[in-house]
Amino acid sequence: MLITERNMEDANQKAVELLDRYLQGVCTPEECAIVEAVYKQYAHQKPFKEDDLDFTRIGEDSFLKISAAIDAQQRKPIRLLLRIAAAASVLFFVSIGGYFIWHKNPVDSTMITAKNDIPPGHNQATLTLANGQRILLTKSLYSNLIQGTTAIKINNGVTYSTDLKGNAATTIYNTLSTAIGEQSPYPLILPDGSKVWLNAQSSITFPTAFNGKERIVKIAGEAMFEVFHNAKQPFKVQTQTQTIEDIGTVFNVNAYADEPVTKTTLIEGKVKVNNMLLEPGQQADGSHIKTVNTKRFTAWKSGDFYFEDDNIQTVMRQLSRWYNIEIKYEGNITKEGFNAQISRSKNISAILHILENTKGVHFKVEGRRITVIE
C-alpha cells in the first residue's frame, strides 16, 4: 500500500484518539488491549520525543496497521489485535510522543475511577489595587482604570502606564495574584514595559510607577519574567531567599514556600542571583549554580507539566497547586524518577492513570484527597 500524507495523518489521528479514550477510561476491552500490548512491549525503551518523528523510517505496513486495528477492533478476535498492536508499536509510540511516561521496568496498571473527577485549573487572576479594590481578571474582561497618576488598561494583558500629568506624592503598590488552580490569563505589563506571567498559587507586588533608582518587585510562588533592560534603573525581583537582578533577560523564578529551595532559571540574557552571575541554561538556588533543561521550568507557561527524573513528591506538589487537591502518602513510596511532558488541560484521573501505568505507585481518590500508596 502506498502511504500518502493523508493516510499518515489519518493513522496518526486515530492513534492519538485511541490513547485519549484510554486515558479517559472509556476504551472498550479490545481497545485497551491494543494500548497495553504496545506499552508493555516498548515501555522499556528510551522515551520518544515528538521531534523524533521520522515516518520515512517506518515500514508501510507497520504504519497503517494500528489504524486498521482500530477500525476492525469490534470485528476481530483479541489475539489478532494483540499481534497487530505489537507490530505497530513503534509507530504508535512515536506518534503519541509525550503522552506517556517511560521506565525500564513498566508495571501493570490499575484503572483509576474517580466518581467525581477533578477538572484542571483555569486561566484567572486577581488584581488588588492600593485602595483594596479587587478585580477578577479573565480573558473576556476589558476595562480601563485610573489610579492616581497611573492608567491601567485590561485587554489581553494588564498594562500599566504613567502618561497622566502630575507627580505621585507617594509610591502606590498593587498586587496580582493567583489562587490554587489558577494561572494568569495574560501577562502583567509593568510601567517600564516588562512582562510577568504567574503560575498557580503565586503573587507579585509592584509599584504602579518606577520612580526610584531601582525597579523592585516582590513575588511568592512562581513567575516568568521578560524584563525591559535599563542599566540606569536596575530591575530586581525579591523573594524570601533571593534577590534577582536583571541584566537584560528572560527568566523563571520558583519560590513556593513548600519547595526545598527557591530556583531562578535563566532562559535568555543574564541575571545576578545573590550576586552570582548566570548564563542562559543555568539555574541558581541562592548558593549554587548548575546547568539545567530550561523547558522543565518553563513548560507551565505553555500549559504543560514537564517532569525530568522528578520524584513523586515533586510531581504531586505540582499537581496539588493546579488541581486544588490534598496529598497524603501511605507505605513505602517509590524513590524512582518520573519523566514526561503532559498537558495541564487533562482531568486529574487521566494524569494519575498515566503515573499508575508506568511506576510502582498507585492512588486512592476520595473527593479532593489523593493518597499515594505503594
Short mmCIF file of C-alpha atoms in Angstrom, two decimals:
data_model
loop_
_atom_site.label_atom_id
_atom_site.label_comp_id
_atom_site.label_asym_id
_atom_site.label_seq_id
_atom_site.Cartn_x
_atom_site.Cartn_y
_atom_site.Cartn_z
CA MET A 1 0.00 0.00 0.00
CA LEU A 2 1.29 3.44 -0.91
CA ILE A 3 1.46 5.75 2.10
CA THR A 4 0.18 9.23 1.40
CA GLU A 5 0.33 12.28 3.63
CA ARG A 6 -3.43 11.96 4.19
CA ASN A 7 -3.08 8.28 5.15
CA MET A 8 -0.37 9.15 7.63
CA GLU A 9 -2.48 11.94 9.16
CA ASP A 10 -5.49 9.61 9.48
CA ALA A 11 -3.48 6.85 11.11
CA ASN A 12 -1.76 9.24 13.46
CA GLN A 13 -5.06 10.87 14.42
CA LYS A 14 -6.67 7.51 15.17
CA ALA A 15 -3.74 6.52 17.36
CA VAL A 16 -3.98 9.76 19.34
CA GLU A 17 -7.78 9.44 19.68
CA LEU A 18 -7.39 5.87 20.92
CA LEU A 19 -4.91 6.93 23.57
CA ASP A 20 -7.14 9.79 24.68
CA ARG A 21 -10.04 7.36 25.14
CA TYR A 22 -7.77 5.04 27.08
CA LEU A 23 -6.63 7.81 29.43
CA GLN A 24 -10.24 8.86 30.00
CA GLY A 25 -11.20 5.28 30.87
CA VAL A 26 -13.77 4.91 28.06
CA CYS A 27 -11.97 2.37 25.85
CA THR A 28 -13.53 -0.97 25.02
CA PRO A 29 -11.63 -4.03 26.32
CA GLU A 30 -10.28 -4.63 22.82
CA GLU A 31 -9.02 -1.04 22.53
CA CYS A 32 -7.41 -1.32 25.97
CA ALA A 33 -5.65 -4.44 24.77
CA ILE A 34 -4.12 -2.52 21.85
CA VAL A 35 -2.73 0.22 24.06
CA GLU A 36 -1.48 -2.06 26.82
CA ALA A 37 0.17 -4.53 24.45
CA VAL A 38 2.04 -1.69 22.76
CA TYR A 39 3.06 -0.21 26.07
CA LYS A 40 4.27 -3.45 27.63
CA GLN A 41 6.44 -4.30 24.64
CA TYR A 42 8.12 -0.94 24.18
CA ALA A 43 7.93 0.91 27.50
CA HIS A 44 11.35 -0.35 28.50
CA GLN A 45 12.97 1.53 25.63
CA LYS A 46 14.01 5.18 25.58
CA PRO A 47 11.30 7.85 25.77
CA PHE A 48 10.45 9.01 22.27
CA LYS A 49 10.04 12.74 21.74
CA GLU A 50 7.82 14.49 19.29
CA ASP A 51 10.81 15.83 17.43
CA ASP A 52 11.99 12.23 16.89
CA LEU A 53 9.25 11.73 14.33
CA ASP A 54 10.58 10.33 11.08
CA PHE A 55 7.87 8.45 9.25
CA THR A 56 10.21 7.65 6.38
CA ARG A 57 11.93 5.07 8.61
CA ILE A 58 8.69 3.23 9.37
CA GLY A 59 7.57 0.49 7.01
CA GLU A 60 4.38 0.99 5.00
CA ASP A 61 2.57 -1.96 6.53
CA SER A 62 3.54 -1.10 10.09
CA PHE A 63 2.46 2.49 9.70
CA LEU A 64 -1.17 1.75 8.85
CA LYS A 65 -1.72 -1.39 10.92
CA ILE A 66 -2.68 0.45 14.04
CA SER A 67 -5.26 2.44 12.08
CA ALA A 68 -6.63 -0.77 10.62
CA ALA A 69 -6.69 -2.38 14.06
CA ILE A 70 -8.77 0.45 15.46
CA ASP A 71 -11.23 0.25 12.57
CA ALA A 72 -11.52 -3.52 12.87
CA GLN A 73 -11.30 -3.98 16.62
CA GLN A 74 -15.00 -4.80 17.01
CA ARG A 75 -14.83 -7.49 14.33
CA LYS A 76 -11.53 -9.19 15.16
CA PRO A 77 -10.63 -11.61 17.97
CA ILE A 78 -8.40 -10.15 20.67
CA ARG A 79 -5.42 -12.37 19.77
CA LEU A 80 -5.25 -10.77 16.36
CA LEU A 81 -5.49 -7.31 17.87
CA LEU A 82 -2.59 -8.04 20.16
CA ARG A 83 -0.47 -9.18 17.22
CA ILE A 84 -1.37 -6.08 15.24
CA ALA A 85 -0.66 -3.83 18.21
CA ALA A 86 2.74 -5.39 18.76
CA ALA A 87 3.62 -4.98 15.09
CA ALA A 88 2.55 -1.35 15.15
CA SER A 89 4.13 -0.48 18.46
CA VAL A 90 6.98 1.63 17.11
CA LEU A 91 4.59 3.74 15.10
CA PHE A 92 2.17 4.10 17.98
CA PHE A 93 4.71 5.37 20.47
CA VAL A 94 6.43 7.68 18.01
CA SER A 95 3.04 9.07 17.04
CA ILE A 96 1.88 9.89 20.55
CA GLY A 97 5.16 11.36 21.72
CA GLY A 98 4.83 12.87 25.17
CA TYR A 99 1.57 11.27 26.29
CA PHE A 100 3.21 8.52 28.34
CA ILE A 101 5.96 8.26 30.92
CA TRP A 102 8.50 5.55 30.09
CA HIS A 103 10.52 3.46 32.54
CA LYS A 104 12.83 0.47 32.27
CA ASN A 105 10.57 -1.68 34.49
CA PRO A 106 6.97 -0.98 33.48
CA VAL A 107 4.28 -2.28 35.79
CA ASP A 108 0.71 -3.36 35.20
CA SER A 109 -1.66 -0.55 35.97
CA THR A 110 -4.90 -0.27 37.86
CA MET A 111 -7.52 1.88 36.16
CA ILE A 112 -8.32 4.87 38.36
CA THR A 113 -12.01 5.51 38.64
CA ALA A 114 -12.98 8.79 40.26
CA LYS A 115 -16.70 9.11 40.87
CA ASN A 116 -16.31 12.87 40.88
CA ASP A 117 -13.35 13.57 38.64
CA ILE A 118 -11.37 16.72 39.31
CA PRO A 119 -11.03 19.13 36.37
CA PRO A 120 -7.84 21.07 35.73
CA GLY A 121 -7.21 24.64 36.80
CA HIS A 122 -8.12 27.60 34.64
CA ASN A 123 -6.89 30.98 33.45
CA GLN A 124 -7.83 33.55 36.06
CA ALA A 125 -6.12 36.00 38.41
CA THR A 126 -7.00 38.78 40.85
CA LEU A 127 -5.66 42.33 40.70
CA THR A 128 -5.73 44.11 44.06
CA LEU A 129 -5.46 47.90 43.89
CA ALA A 130 -3.97 50.18 46.53
CA ASN A 131 -7.42 51.03 47.93
CA GLY A 132 -8.22 47.36 48.45
CA GLN A 133 -10.45 47.02 45.39
CA ARG A 134 -10.17 43.53 43.86
CA ILE A 135 -10.66 42.91 40.15
CA LEU A 136 -11.15 39.37 38.85
CA LEU A 137 -9.19 39.00 35.63
CA THR A 138 -10.41 36.71 32.86
CA LYS A 139 -9.75 36.59 29.14
CA SER A 140 -13.12 38.16 28.42
CA LEU A 141 -12.54 41.20 30.64
CA TYR A 142 -11.94 44.60 29.05
CA SER A 143 -11.57 47.66 31.26
CA ASN A 144 -9.80 50.97 31.68
CA LEU A 145 -8.95 52.30 35.14
CA ILE A 146 -7.28 55.34 36.63
CA GLN A 147 -5.28 55.03 39.85
CA GLY A 148 -3.60 58.23 40.90
CA THR A 149 -1.34 59.23 38.03
CA THR A 150 -1.37 55.73 36.53
CA ALA A 151 -3.63 54.37 33.82
CA ILE A 152 -4.44 50.65 33.83
CA LYS A 153 -5.72 49.00 30.66
CA ILE A 154 -7.08 45.44 30.81
CA ASN A 155 -7.30 43.92 27.35
CA ASN A 156 -5.45 40.62 26.79
CA GLY A 157 -2.99 41.98 29.29
CA VAL A 158 -2.85 44.21 32.34
CA THR A 159 -0.93 47.24 31.12
CA TYR A 160 0.30 50.00 33.44
CA SER A 161 1.32 53.40 32.07
CA THR A 162 2.21 56.70 33.70
CA ASP A 163 1.39 59.07 30.88
CA LEU A 164 -1.00 61.09 33.02
CA LYS A 165 0.11 64.55 34.12
CA GLY A 166 1.14 65.08 37.71
CA ASN A 167 3.60 63.62 40.16
CA ALA A 168 2.67 60.93 42.63
CA ALA A 169 3.24 62.11 46.19
CA THR A 170 3.74 58.56 47.44
CA THR A 171 4.57 55.23 45.88
CA ILE A 172 1.43 53.17 45.24
CA TYR A 173 1.60 49.37 45.21
CA ASN A 174 -0.67 46.83 43.53
CA THR A 175 -0.68 43.05 43.74
CA LEU A 176 -1.52 40.49 41.08
CA SER A 177 -2.24 37.04 42.48
CA THR A 178 -3.48 33.59 41.52
CA ALA A 179 -5.15 31.08 43.79
CA ILE A 180 -4.60 27.33 43.78
CA GLY A 181 -5.91 26.08 40.43
CA GLU A 182 -5.38 29.39 38.64
CA GLN A 183 -2.85 30.71 36.14
CA SER A 184 -2.70 34.30 34.91
CA PRO A 185 -4.74 34.55 31.68
CA TYR A 186 -2.37 37.10 30.16
CA PRO A 187 0.80 38.98 31.09
CA LEU A 188 1.11 41.80 33.55
CA ILE A 189 2.84 44.65 31.69
CA LEU A 190 4.63 46.87 34.17
CA PRO A 191 5.13 50.63 33.64
CA ASP A 192 8.61 50.03 32.15
CA GLY A 193 7.26 47.52 29.60
CA SER A 194 8.50 44.41 31.44
CA LYS A 195 6.13 41.41 31.28
CA VAL A 196 5.27 38.95 34.03
CA TRP A 197 3.23 35.72 33.97
CA LEU A 198 2.08 33.95 37.14
CA ASN A 199 1.73 30.23 37.76
CA ALA A 200 -0.78 28.82 40.26
CA GLN A 201 -0.81 29.98 43.89
CA SER A 202 1.51 32.91 43.17
CA SER A 203 1.63 36.67 43.57
CA ILE A 204 3.63 39.72 42.58
CA THR A 205 3.57 43.06 44.40
CA PHE A 206 4.81 46.02 42.38
CA PRO A 207 4.73 49.85 42.30
CA THR A 208 2.39 51.45 39.80
CA ALA A 209 5.29 53.65 38.67
CA PHE A 210 9.04 53.15 38.83
CA ASN A 211 10.24 56.50 40.16
CA GLY A 212 13.28 55.50 42.19
CA LYS A 213 16.82 54.45 41.35
CA GLU A 214 15.76 50.81 41.15
CA ARG A 215 12.74 48.92 39.88
CA ILE A 216 11.86 46.44 42.63
CA VAL A 217 9.06 43.87 42.69
CA LYS A 218 8.35 41.08 45.17
CA ILE A 219 6.98 37.64 44.35
CA ALA A 220 5.81 34.48 46.04
CA GLY A 221 5.17 31.24 44.18
CA GLU A 222 6.27 31.06 40.53
CA ALA A 223 6.56 33.72 37.84
CA MET A 224 8.11 34.13 34.41
CA PHE A 225 9.74 37.48 33.66
CA GLU A 226 10.55 39.17 30.39
CA VAL A 227 12.38 42.28 31.57
CA PHE A 228 12.93 45.52 29.70
CA HIS A 229 16.57 46.27 30.46
CA ASN A 230 17.65 49.67 31.72
CA ALA A 231 21.16 49.82 33.18
CA LYS A 232 20.42 53.22 34.75
CA GLN A 233 17.48 51.80 36.69
CA PRO A 234 18.18 48.13 37.56
CA PHE A 235 15.25 45.72 37.76
CA LYS A 236 15.23 43.49 40.84
CA VAL A 237 12.99 40.64 41.92
CA GLN A 238 12.89 39.87 45.61
CA THR A 239 11.81 36.57 47.18
CA GLN A 240 12.17 35.31 50.74
CA THR A 241 15.68 33.98 50.00
CA GLN A 242 16.86 35.58 46.77
CA THR A 243 17.40 38.93 45.11
CA ILE A 244 17.49 38.58 41.32
CA GLU A 245 18.90 41.46 39.30
CA ASP A 246 18.14 41.64 35.60
CA ILE A 247 20.87 42.32 33.08
CA GLY A 248 18.57 42.18 30.02
CA THR A 249 16.83 38.84 30.25
CA VAL A 250 14.04 36.28 30.35
CA PHE A 251 13.94 34.14 33.47
CA ASN A 252 11.70 31.97 35.65
CA VAL A 253 11.55 32.15 39.45
CA ASN A 254 10.13 29.28 41.50
CA ALA A 255 9.76 30.47 45.09
CA TYR A 256 7.00 28.32 46.57
CA ALA A 257 7.10 28.04 50.33
CA ASP A 258 6.69 24.24 50.20
CA GLU A 259 9.62 23.69 47.82
CA PRO A 260 13.04 22.88 49.35
CA VAL A 261 14.76 25.87 47.72
CA THR A 262 13.98 28.88 45.55
CA LYS A 263 15.11 28.32 41.96
CA THR A 264 15.88 31.00 39.40
CA THR A 265 16.27 29.65 35.85
CA LEU A 266 17.74 31.86 33.14
CA ILE A 267 16.26 31.49 29.64
CA GLU A 268 17.84 34.44 27.82
CA GLY A 269 20.30 37.21 28.67
CA LYS A 270 21.97 37.43 32.06
CA VAL A 271 20.91 37.77 35.69
CA LYS A 272 22.58 38.05 39.04
CA VAL A 273 21.17 35.91 41.84
CA ASN A 274 22.52 36.93 45.23
CA ASN A 275 25.44 38.44 43.27
CA MET A 276 26.10 35.20 41.35
CA LEU A 277 26.08 35.72 37.56
CA LEU A 278 24.03 33.25 35.49
CA GLU A 279 24.32 32.40 31.81
CA PRO A 280 21.39 31.08 29.69
CA GLY A 281 20.53 27.50 30.62
CA GLN A 282 21.76 27.87 34.19
CA GLN A 283 19.85 27.81 37.45
CA ALA A 284 20.67 29.18 40.90
CA ASP A 285 19.23 28.16 44.25
CA GLY A 286 20.77 31.12 46.03
CA SER A 287 24.01 29.33 46.89
CA HIS A 288 24.88 27.18 43.87
CA ILE A 289 24.67 27.35 40.08
CA LYS A 290 24.01 24.40 37.78
CA THR A 291 23.10 23.78 34.14
CA VAL A 292 19.52 22.59 33.56
CA ASN A 293 16.98 21.82 30.85
CA THR A 294 15.08 25.11 30.89
CA LYS A 295 11.98 23.55 29.35
CA ARG A 296 11.42 21.70 32.60
CA PHE A 297 10.94 25.02 34.39
CA THR A 298 9.01 26.96 31.74
CA ALA A 299 6.55 24.38 30.39
CA TRP A 300 3.83 25.56 32.79
CA LYS A 301 3.54 28.84 30.87
CA SER A 302 2.69 26.87 27.70
CA GLY A 303 0.15 24.69 29.51
CA ASP A 304 2.21 21.57 30.26
CA PHE A 305 3.68 19.64 33.14
CA TYR A 306 7.27 18.67 32.39
CA PHE A 307 8.86 16.07 34.65
CA GLU A 308 12.52 15.15 34.32
CA ASP A 309 13.60 12.47 36.78
CA ASP A 310 11.38 14.12 39.40
CA ASN A 311 10.39 12.11 42.46
CA ILE A 312 6.73 11.52 43.23
CA GLN A 313 6.67 14.18 45.94
CA THR A 314 7.81 16.85 43.47
CA VAL A 315 5.24 15.66 40.93
CA MET A 316 2.40 15.71 43.45
CA ARG A 317 3.26 19.20 44.69
CA GLN A 318 2.79 20.50 41.16
CA LEU A 319 -0.48 18.61 40.77
CA SER A 320 -1.78 19.87 44.11
CA ARG A 321 -1.37 23.53 43.08
CA TRP A 322 -3.11 23.07 39.74
CA TYR A 323 -5.94 20.73 40.75
CA ASN A 324 -6.52 22.08 44.27
CA ILE A 325 -6.10 18.67 45.88
CA GLU A 326 -4.82 17.40 49.22
CA ILE A 327 -1.98 14.86 49.04
CA LYS A 328 -1.28 12.07 51.53
CA TYR A 329 1.20 9.20 51.47
CA GLU A 330 0.90 5.63 52.73
CA GLY A 331 3.54 2.89 52.88
CA ASN A 332 6.95 2.82 51.23
CA ILE A 333 6.75 5.26 48.33
CA THR A 334 8.90 4.76 45.24
CA LYS A 335 12.09 6.80 45.00
CA GLU A 336 12.29 6.43 41.23
CA GLY A 337 12.20 9.47 38.96
CA PHE A 338 9.35 10.33 36.59
CA ASN A 339 9.90 11.65 33.06
CA ALA A 340 7.09 13.08 30.94
CA GLN A 341 5.50 16.06 29.28
CA ILE A 342 1.74 16.08 29.94
CA SER A 343 -0.91 18.66 29.14
CA ARG A 344 -2.29 20.57 32.13
CA SER A 345 -5.71 20.54 30.43
CA LYS A 346 -6.44 16.92 31.44
CA ASN A 347 -8.63 15.88 34.35
CA ILE A 348 -6.75 14.58 37.38
CA SER A 349 -7.83 10.96 36.76
CA ALA A 350 -6.03 10.97 33.41
CA ILE A 351 -2.82 12.26 34.98
CA LEU A 352 -2.94 9.73 37.82
CA HIS A 353 -3.67 6.92 35.39
CA ILE A 354 -0.55 7.78 33.41
CA LEU A 355 1.53 7.69 36.58
CA GLU A 356 -0.02 4.39 37.68
CA ASN A 357 0.58 2.80 34.31
CA THR A 358 4.31 3.19 34.46
CA LYS A 359 5.59 3.11 38.03
CA GLY A 360 5.37 1.27 41.31
CA VAL A 361 2.89 3.82 42.59
CA HIS A 362 -0.89 3.77 42.97
CA PHE A 363 -3.52 6.21 44.10
CA LYS A 364 -6.71 6.30 46.11
CA VAL A 365 -9.06 9.14 45.20
CA GLU A 366 -11.53 10.38 47.81
CA GLY A 367 -13.10 13.67 46.78
CA ARG A 368 -10.20 16.13 46.65
CA ARG A 369 -7.95 13.98 48.77
CA ILE A 370 -5.50 11.79 46.86
CA THR A 371 -3.49 9.19 48.74
CA VAL A 372 -0.26 7.95 47.18
CA ILE A 373 0.25 4.31 48.04
CA GLU A 374 2.90 1.69 47.34
#
